Amino acid sequence: AQSVTQLGSHVSVSEGALVLLRCNYSSSVPPYLFWYVQYPNQGLQLLLKYTSAATLVKGINGFEAEFKKSETSFHLTKPSAHMSDAAEYFCAVSDSGGSNYKLTFGKGTLLTVNP
Amino acid sequence: DTAVSQTPKYLVTQMGNDKSIKCEQNLGHDTMYWYKQDSKKFLKIMFSYNNKELIINETVPNRFSPKSPDKAHLNLHINSLELGDSAVYFCASRAKNEKLFFGSGTQLSVL
């Protein structure tokens, strides 16, 4: 069974500072990895995904993540935080496609951005 | 046009009641899901349907019964509601590129 661990339930940065949200995964097969963002009172939106192509994945809103197999990590970064980035961020893993496909989510990291 | 729409957005009810949450997607996807998000924001899959057939049932109590009349709809019926059922329930549908599209959630409060 696959799982993800998000280190830090709450990350606080200043506007303009680097954003780093950590995610480590566990999977018995090559994983598909995702980052989703949830703004207050909304559903989740996909930021980016890794599906065994390039290890550095660029997503929306200036976010990117790097798949590191040796470290079983898929950390999310953004060079310069914006106030609008304040939200809950979820890392997720799946094993493959097919009808049994399901995403397993981490417990989320709340990002706050201070002016 | 909302891609995945859930109704109602808020649901407040008494313990022991039976309630339903409806979900519809207009994306033409074959697979739909129900996820439960608890008060600590933890998201857990409940069910998955592919083309009206149940694919995944993650040891959810049988008080929860999903129904898929067609591949665009996946409704969730809950019998004998308990305090612990209070949560936000998200419907989602899956595209062929593995991306999940989520509804905006239904906040269920059981009193």
PDB file of C-alpha atoms in Angstrom:
ATOM      1  CA  ALA A   1       0.000   0.000   0.000  1.00  0.00           C
ATOM      2  CA  GLN A   2       1.197   3.481  -0.730  1.00  0.00           C
ATOM      3  CA  SER A   3       1.332   6.396   1.680  1.00  0.00           C
ATOM      4  CA  VAL A   4       2.637   9.932   1.961  1.00  0.00           C
ATOM      5  CA  THR A   5       4.013  11.850   4.901  1.00  0.00           C
ATOM      6  CA  GLN A   6       3.951  15.609   4.915  1.00  0.00           C
ATOM      7  CA  LEU A   7       6.483  17.044   7.320  1.00  0.00           C
ATOM      8  CA  GLY A   8       5.070  20.026   9.158  1.00  0.00           C
ATOM      9  CA  SER A   9       1.365  20.587   9.514  1.00  0.00           C
ATOM     10  CA  HIS A  10       1.894  24.353   9.393  1.00  0.00           C
ATOM     11  CA  VAL A  11       4.456  26.425   7.507  1.00  0.00           C
ATOM     12  CA  SER A  12       4.639  30.181   7.845  1.00  0.00           C
ATOM     13  CA  VAL A  13       6.657  32.390   5.475  1.00  0.00           C
ATOM     14  CA  SER A  14       6.960  36.070   4.716  1.00  0.00           C
ATOM     15  CA  GLU A  15       5.703  37.458   1.440  1.00  0.00           C
ATOM     16  CA  GLY A  16       8.496  37.167  -1.116  1.00  0.00           C
ATOM     17  CA  ALA A  17      10.271  34.365   0.742  1.00  0.00           C
ATOM     18  CA  LEU A  18      10.929  30.858  -0.510  1.00  0.00           C
ATOM     19  CA  VAL A  19       8.165  28.321   0.037  1.00  0.00           C
ATOM     20  CA  LEU A  20       9.206  24.738   0.784  1.00  0.00           C
ATOM     21  CA  LEU A  21       6.612  22.115   1.640  1.00  0.00           C
ATOM     22  CA  ARG A  22       7.943  18.640   2.306  1.00  0.00           C
ATOM     23  CA  CYS A  23       6.492  15.328   1.199  1.00  0.00           C
ATOM     24  CA  ASN A  24       7.904  11.823   1.447  1.00  0.00           C
ATOM     25  CA  TYR A  25       6.180   8.851  -0.106  1.00  0.00           C
ATOM     26  CA  SER A  26       6.097   5.117   0.278  1.00  0.00           C
ATOM     27  CA  SER A  27       5.123   2.906  -2.623  1.00  0.00           C
ATOM     28  CA  SER A  28       5.918  -0.629  -3.697  1.00  0.00           C
ATOM     29  CA  VAL A  29       5.691   0.300  -7.363  1.00  0.00           C
ATOM     30  CA  PRO A  30       6.771   3.393  -9.295  1.00  0.00           C
ATOM     31  CA  PRO A  31       4.444   6.041  -7.988  1.00  0.00           C
ATOM     32  CA  TYR A  32       2.401   8.798  -9.480  1.00  0.00           C
ATOM     33  CA  LEU A  33       2.745  11.852  -7.238  1.00  0.00           C
ATOM     34  CA  PHE A  34       0.590  14.938  -6.965  1.00  0.00           C
ATOM     35  CA  TRP A  35       0.278  18.202  -5.129  1.00  0.00           C
ATOM     36  CA  TYR A  36      -3.178  19.637  -4.602  1.00  0.00           C
ATOM     37  CA  VAL A  37      -4.137  22.990  -3.069  1.00  0.00           C
ATOM     38  CA  GLN A  38      -7.285  23.730  -1.088  1.00  0.00           C
ATOM     39  CA  TYR A  39      -8.372  27.319  -0.558  1.00  0.00           C
ATOM     40  CA  PRO A  40     -10.783  28.026   2.324  1.00  0.00           C
ATOM     41  CA  ASN A  41     -14.245  26.557   1.809  1.00  0.00           C
ATOM     42  CA  GLN A  42     -13.338  25.116  -1.569  1.00  0.00           C
ATOM     43  CA  GLY A  43     -12.523  21.752  -3.085  1.00  0.00           C
ATOM     44  CA  LEU A  44      -9.039  20.669  -4.047  1.00  0.00           C
ATOM     45  CA  GLN A  45      -7.299  21.830  -7.211  1.00  0.00           C
ATOM     46  CA  LEU A  46      -4.368  20.140  -8.888  1.00  0.00           C
ATOM     47  CA  LEU A  47      -1.104  22.103  -8.706  1.00  0.00           C
ATOM     48  CA  LEU A  48       1.144  19.611 -10.451  1.00  0.00           C
ATOM     49  CA  LYS A  49       1.777  15.926 -10.985  1.00  0.00           C
ATOM     50  CA  TYR A  50       4.648  13.515 -11.592  1.00  0.00           C
ATOM     51  CA  THR A  51       3.984  10.444 -13.713  1.00  0.00           C
ATOM     52  CA  SER A  52       7.473   9.112 -14.502  1.00  0.00           C
ATOM     53  CA  ALA A  53       8.475  11.707 -17.061  1.00  0.00           C
ATOM     54  CA  ALA A  54      10.778  14.609 -16.113  1.00  0.00           C
ATOM     55  CA  THR A  55      11.769  14.574 -12.444  1.00  0.00           C
ATOM     56  CA  LEU A  56      11.352  18.348 -12.098  1.00  0.00           C
ATOM     57  CA  VAL A  57       7.706  19.168 -12.547  1.00  0.00           C
ATOM     58  CA  LYS A  58       6.357  22.651 -13.049  1.00  0.00           C
ATOM     59  CA  GLY A  59       2.837  23.466 -12.003  1.00  0.00           C
ATOM     60  CA  ILE A  60       0.474  26.364 -11.854  1.00  0.00           C
ATOM     61  CA  ASN A  61       1.016  29.611  -9.933  1.00  0.00           C
ATOM     62  CA  GLY A  62       4.818  29.317 -10.067  1.00  0.00           C
ATOM     63  CA  PHE A  63       5.044  26.107  -8.028  1.00  0.00           C
ATOM     64  CA  GLU A  64       7.342  23.236  -8.886  1.00  0.00           C
ATOM     65  CA  ALA A  65       8.314  19.921  -7.327  1.00  0.00           C
ATOM     66  CA  GLU A  66      11.221  17.552  -7.792  1.00  0.00           C
ATOM     67  CA  PHE A  67      10.886  13.786  -7.676  1.00  0.00           C
ATOM     68  CA  LYS A  68      13.884  12.231  -5.910  1.00  0.00           C
ATOM     69  CA  LYS A  69      13.685   8.473  -5.933  1.00  0.00           C
ATOM     70  CA  SER A  70      16.761   8.006  -3.730  1.00  0.00           C
ATOM     71  CA  GLU A  71      15.153  10.141  -1.022  1.00  0.00           C
ATOM     72  CA  THR A  72      11.553   9.033  -1.738  1.00  0.00           C
ATOM     73  CA  SER A  73      10.659  12.698  -1.711  1.00  0.00           C
ATOM     74  CA  PHE A  74       8.508  15.057  -3.738  1.00  0.00           C
ATOM     75  CA  HIS A  75       8.929  18.461  -2.092  1.00  0.00           C
ATOM     76  CA  LEU A  76       6.975  21.461  -3.339  1.00  0.00           C
ATOM     77  CA  THR A  77       8.709  24.808  -3.806  1.00  0.00           C
ATOM     78  CA  LYS A  78       8.011  28.315  -4.951  1.00  0.00           C
ATOM     79  CA  PRO A  79      10.785  30.943  -5.127  1.00  0.00           C
ATOM     80  CA  SER A  80       8.712  33.855  -3.881  1.00  0.00           C
ATOM     81  CA  ALA A  81       5.553  33.542  -1.785  1.00  0.00           C
ATOM     82  CA  HIS A  82       2.517  35.647  -2.529  1.00  0.00           C
ATOM     83  CA  MET A  83      -0.299  36.435  -0.143  1.00  0.00           C
ATOM     84  CA  SER A  84      -2.670  34.526  -2.410  1.00  0.00           C
ATOM     85  CA  ASP A  85      -0.664  31.321  -1.844  1.00  0.00           C
ATOM     86  CA  ALA A  86      -2.068  30.998   1.678  1.00  0.00           C
ATOM     87  CA  ALA A  87      -3.975  27.707   1.640  1.00  0.00           C
ATOM     88  CA  GLU A  88      -3.826  24.040   2.644  1.00  0.00           C
ATOM     89  CA  TYR A  89      -1.531  21.916   0.493  1.00  0.00           C
ATOM     90  CA  PHE A  90      -1.865  18.172   0.070  1.00  0.00           C
ATOM     91  CA  CYS A  91       0.643  15.724  -1.312  1.00  0.00           C
ATOM     92  CA  ALA A  92      -0.862  12.558  -2.777  1.00  0.00           C
ATOM     93  CA  VAL A  93       0.317   9.262  -4.255  1.00  0.00           C
ATOM     94  CA  SER A  94      -1.215   6.630  -6.475  1.00  0.00           C
ATOM     95  CA  ASP A  95       0.240   3.429  -7.840  1.00  0.00           C
ATOM     96  CA  SER A  96      -0.984   3.499 -11.395  1.00  0.00           C
ATOM     97  CA  GLY A  97      -3.955   4.026 -13.597  1.00  0.00           C
ATOM     98  CA  GLY A  98      -6.669   1.470 -14.151  1.00  0.00           C
ATOM     99  CA  SER A  99     -10.064   1.096 -12.615  1.00  0.00           C
ATOM    100  CA  ASN A 100      -8.662   0.515  -9.099  1.00  0.00           C
ATOM    101  CA  TYR A 101      -6.904   3.852  -9.191  1.00  0.00           C
ATOM    102  CA  LYS A 102      -7.154   5.888  -6.023  1.00  0.00           C
ATOM    103  CA  LEU A 103      -5.257   8.801  -4.567  1.00  0.00           C
ATOM    104  CA  THR A 104      -3.931   8.521  -1.034  1.00  0.00           C
ATOM    105  CA  PHE A 105      -3.465  11.940   0.519  1.00  0.00           C
ATOM    106  CA  GLY A 106      -1.097  13.217   3.162  1.00  0.00           C
ATOM    107  CA  LYS A 107      -2.455  15.054   6.178  1.00  0.00           C
ATOM    108  CA  GLY A 108      -1.924  18.444   4.610  1.00  0.00           C
ATOM    109  CA  THR A 109       0.278  21.446   5.323  1.00  0.00           C
ATOM    110  CA  LEU A 110      -1.266  24.795   6.057  1.00  0.00           C
ATOM    111  CA  LEU A 111       0.736  27.591   4.453  1.00  0.00           C
ATOM    112  CA  THR A 112       0.366  31.060   5.898  1.00  0.00           C
ATOM    113  CA  VAL A 113       1.998  34.063   4.239  1.00  0.00           C
ATOM    114  CA  ASN A 114       2.813  37.073   6.370  1.00  0.00           C
ATOM    115  CA  PRO A 115       2.970  40.581   4.898  1.00  0.00           C
TER     116      PRO A 115
ATOM    117  CA  ASP B   1     -20.450  25.905 -15.736  1.00  0.00           C
ATOM    118  CA  THR B   2     -19.344  23.922 -12.680  1.00  0.00           C
ATOM    119  CA  ALA B   3     -17.487  20.742 -13.635  1.00  0.00           C
ATOM    120  CA  VAL B   4     -18.285  18.777 -10.452  1.00  0.00           C
ATOM    121  CA  SER B   5     -21.239  20.029  -8.474  1.00  0.00           C
ATOM    122  CA  GLN B   6     -22.437  18.827  -5.094  1.00  0.00           C
ATOM    123  CA  THR B   7     -25.635  19.625  -3.262  1.00  0.00           C
ATOM    124  CA  PRO B   8     -26.274  20.698  -0.636  1.00  0.00           C
ATOM    125  CA  LYS B   9     -23.261  22.766   0.366  1.00  0.00           C
ATOM    126  CA  TYR B  10     -24.273  22.675   4.037  1.00  0.00           C
ATOM    127  CA  LEU B  11     -26.282  20.018   5.818  1.00  0.00           C
ATOM    128  CA  VAL B  12     -27.249  20.263   9.486  1.00  0.00           C
ATOM    129  CA  THR B  13     -29.247  17.400  10.927  1.00  0.00           C
ATOM    130  CA  GLN B  14     -30.028  15.439  14.061  1.00  0.00           C
ATOM    131  CA  MET B  15     -28.498  12.132  15.083  1.00  0.00           C
ATOM    132  CA  GLY B  16     -30.415   9.165  13.749  1.00  0.00           C
ATOM    133  CA  ASN B  17     -31.690  10.918  10.638  1.00  0.00           C
ATOM    134  CA  ASP B  18     -31.133   9.736   7.061  1.00  0.00           C
ATOM    135  CA  LYS B  19     -29.697  12.173   4.535  1.00  0.00           C
ATOM    136  CA  SER B  20     -28.395  12.239   0.969  1.00  0.00           C
ATOM    137  CA  ILE B  21     -25.731  14.240  -0.825  1.00  0.00           C
ATOM    138  CA  LYS B  22     -25.879  14.515  -4.591  1.00  0.00           C
ATOM    139  CA  CYS B  23     -22.989  14.827  -7.022  1.00  0.00           C
ATOM    140  CA  GLU B  24     -22.938  15.415 -10.735  1.00  0.00           C
ATOM    141  CA  GLN B  25     -20.067  15.877 -13.179  1.00  0.00           C
ATOM    142  CA  ASN B  26     -20.368  17.241 -16.696  1.00  0.00           C
ATOM    143  CA  LEU B  27     -16.856  16.296 -17.797  1.00  0.00           C
ATOM    144  CA  GLY B  28     -17.681  12.965 -19.363  1.00  0.00           C
ATOM    145  CA  HIS B  29     -15.413  11.101 -16.938  1.00  0.00           C
ATOM    146  CA  ASP B  30     -15.954   7.424 -16.237  1.00  0.00           C
ATOM    147  CA  THR B  31     -14.745   7.328 -12.636  1.00  0.00           C
ATOM    148  CA  MET B  32     -16.114   9.161  -9.631  1.00  0.00           C
ATOM    149  CA  TYR B  33     -15.185   9.192  -5.946  1.00  0.00           C
ATOM    150  CA  TRP B  34     -16.369  10.195  -2.517  1.00  0.00           C
ATOM    151  CA  TYR B  35     -13.800  11.468  -0.043  1.00  0.00           C
ATOM    152  CA  LYS B  36     -14.329  12.407   3.610  1.00  0.00           C
ATOM    153  CA  GLN B  37     -12.342  15.271   5.156  1.00  0.00           C
ATOM    154  CA  ASP B  38     -12.321  15.333   8.940  1.00  0.00           C
ATOM    155  CA  SER B  39     -11.889  18.303  11.258  1.00  0.00           C
ATOM    156  CA  LYS B  40      -8.101  17.993  11.007  1.00  0.00           C
ATOM    157  CA  LYS B  41      -8.312  18.281   7.214  1.00  0.00           C
ATOM    158  CA  PHE B  42      -7.365  14.631   6.694  1.00  0.00           C
ATOM    159  CA  LEU B  43      -8.797  13.342   3.409  1.00  0.00           C
ATOM    160  CA  LYS B  44      -9.785   9.712   3.182  1.00  0.00           C
ATOM    161  CA  ILE B  45     -11.263   7.913   0.215  1.00  0.00           C
ATOM    162  CA  MET B  46     -14.627   6.289   0.829  1.00  0.00           C
ATOM    163  CA  PHE B  47     -15.849   4.950  -2.507  1.00  0.00           C
ATOM    164  CA  SER B  48     -14.964   4.811  -6.156  1.00  0.00           C
ATOM    165  CA  TYR B  49     -17.309   4.038  -9.037  1.00  0.00           C
ATOM    166  CA  ASN B  50     -16.323   3.353 -12.623  1.00  0.00           C
ATOM    167  CA  ASN B  51     -19.105   3.552 -15.143  1.00  0.00           C
ATOM    168  CA  LYS B  52     -21.784   2.957 -12.500  1.00  0.00           C
ATOM    169  CA  GLU B  53     -19.939   0.009 -10.943  1.00  0.00           C
ATOM    170  CA  LEU B  54     -18.505   0.025  -7.426  1.00  0.00           C
ATOM    171  CA  ILE B  55     -14.727  -0.352  -7.620  1.00  0.00           C
ATOM    172  CA  ILE B  56     -13.437   0.754  -4.234  1.00  0.00           C
ATOM    173  CA  ASN B  57     -15.113   0.545  -0.828  1.00  0.00           C
ATOM    174  CA  GLU B  58     -12.698   1.540   1.877  1.00  0.00           C
ATOM    175  CA  THR B  59     -14.266  -0.232   4.875  1.00  0.00           C
ATOM    176  CA  VAL B  60     -16.947   2.378   5.181  1.00  0.00           C
ATOM    177  CA  PRO B  61     -19.851   1.460   7.514  1.00  0.00           C
ATOM    178  CA  ASN B  62     -22.795   0.057   5.615  1.00  0.00           C
ATOM    179  CA  ARG B  63     -24.876   3.017   6.823  1.00  0.00           C
ATOM    180  CA  PHE B  64     -23.208   4.749   3.879  1.00  0.00           C
ATOM    181  CA  SER B  65     -24.626   3.664   0.549  1.00  0.00           C
ATOM    182  CA  PRO B  66     -23.435   5.236  -2.683  1.00  0.00           C
ATOM    183  CA  LYS B  67     -25.660   5.102  -5.722  1.00  0.00           C
ATOM    184  CA  SER B  68     -24.678   5.782  -9.314  1.00  0.00           C
ATOM    185  CA  PRO B  69     -27.689   5.957 -11.638  1.00  0.00           C
ATOM    186  CA  ASP B  70     -25.387   6.834 -14.532  1.00  0.00           C
ATOM    187  CA  LYS B  71     -21.719   7.638 -14.929  1.00  0.00           C
ATOM    188  CA  ALA B  72     -22.320  11.370 -14.497  1.00  0.00           C
ATOM    189  CA  HIS B  73     -23.889  11.000 -11.057  1.00  0.00           C
ATOM    190  CA  LEU B  74     -22.685   9.545  -7.782  1.00  0.00           C
ATOM    191  CA  ASN B  75     -24.931  10.185  -4.817  1.00  0.00           C
ATOM    192  CA  LEU B  76     -24.215   9.339  -1.196  1.00  0.00           C
ATOM    193  CA  HIS B  77     -26.970   8.242   1.148  1.00  0.00           C
ATOM    194  CA  ILE B  78     -26.294   8.018   4.864  1.00  0.00           C
ATOM    195  CA  ASN B  79     -28.612   6.184   7.258  1.00  0.00           C
ATOM    196  CA  SER B  80     -28.851   6.639  11.018  1.00  0.00           C
ATOM    197  CA  LEU B  81     -26.447   9.560  11.172  1.00  0.00           C
ATOM    198  CA  GLU B  82     -23.963   9.640  14.046  1.00  0.00           C
ATOM    199  CA  LEU B  83     -21.984  12.465  15.600  1.00  0.00           C
ATOM    200  CA  GLY B  84     -18.801  11.048  14.099  1.00  0.00           C
ATOM    201  CA  ASP B  85     -20.189  11.468  10.602  1.00  0.00           C
ATOM    202  CA  SER B  86     -19.725  15.218  10.898  1.00  0.00           C
ATOM    203  CA  ALA B  87     -17.173  16.164   8.265  1.00  0.00           C
ATOM    204  CA  VAL B  88     -16.820  17.699   4.829  1.00  0.00           C
ATOM    205  CA  TYR B  89     -17.626  15.258   2.057  1.00  0.00           C
ATOM    206  CA  PHE B  90     -16.039  15.774  -1.351  1.00  0.00           C
ATOM    207  CA  CYS B  91     -17.102  14.264  -4.609  1.00  0.00           C
ATOM    208  CA  ALA B  92     -14.501  13.989  -7.374  1.00  0.00           C
ATOM    209  CA  SER B  93     -14.218  12.683 -10.894  1.00  0.00           C
ATOM    210  CA  ARG B  94     -11.139  11.443 -12.644  1.00  0.00           C
ATOM    211  CA  ALA B  95      -9.785  12.381 -16.052  1.00  0.00           C
ATOM    212  CA  LYS B  96      -7.796   9.995 -18.239  1.00  0.00           C
ATOM    213  CA  ASN B  97      -4.590  11.854 -17.317  1.00  0.00           C
ATOM    214  CA  GLU B  98      -5.132  10.855 -13.674  1.00  0.00           C
ATOM    215  CA  LYS B  99      -6.179  14.350 -12.607  1.00  0.00           C
ATOM    216  CA  LEU B 100      -9.007  14.495 -10.096  1.00  0.00           C
ATOM    217  CA  PHE B 101     -11.594  17.247 -10.303  1.00  0.00           C
ATOM    218  CA  PHE B 102     -13.197  17.984  -6.945  1.00  0.00           C
ATOM    219  CA  GLY B 103     -16.539  19.451  -6.046  1.00  0.00           C
ATOM    220  CA  SER B 104     -16.652  22.279  -3.522  1.00  0.00           C
ATOM    221  CA  GLY B 105     -17.686  19.977  -0.690  1.00  0.00           C
ATOM    222  CA  THR B 106     -20.684  19.359   1.531  1.00  0.00           C
ATOM    223  CA  GLN B 107     -20.234  20.288   5.168  1.00  0.00           C
ATOM    224  CA  LEU B 108     -22.278  17.840   7.229  1.00  0.00           C
ATOM    225  CA  SER B 109     -22.969  18.691  10.860  1.00  0.00           C
ATOM    226  CA  VAL B 110     -24.707  16.075  12.987  1.00  0.00           C
ATOM    227  CA  LEU B 111     -26.150  17.440  16.230  1.00  0.00           C
TER     228      LEU B 111
END
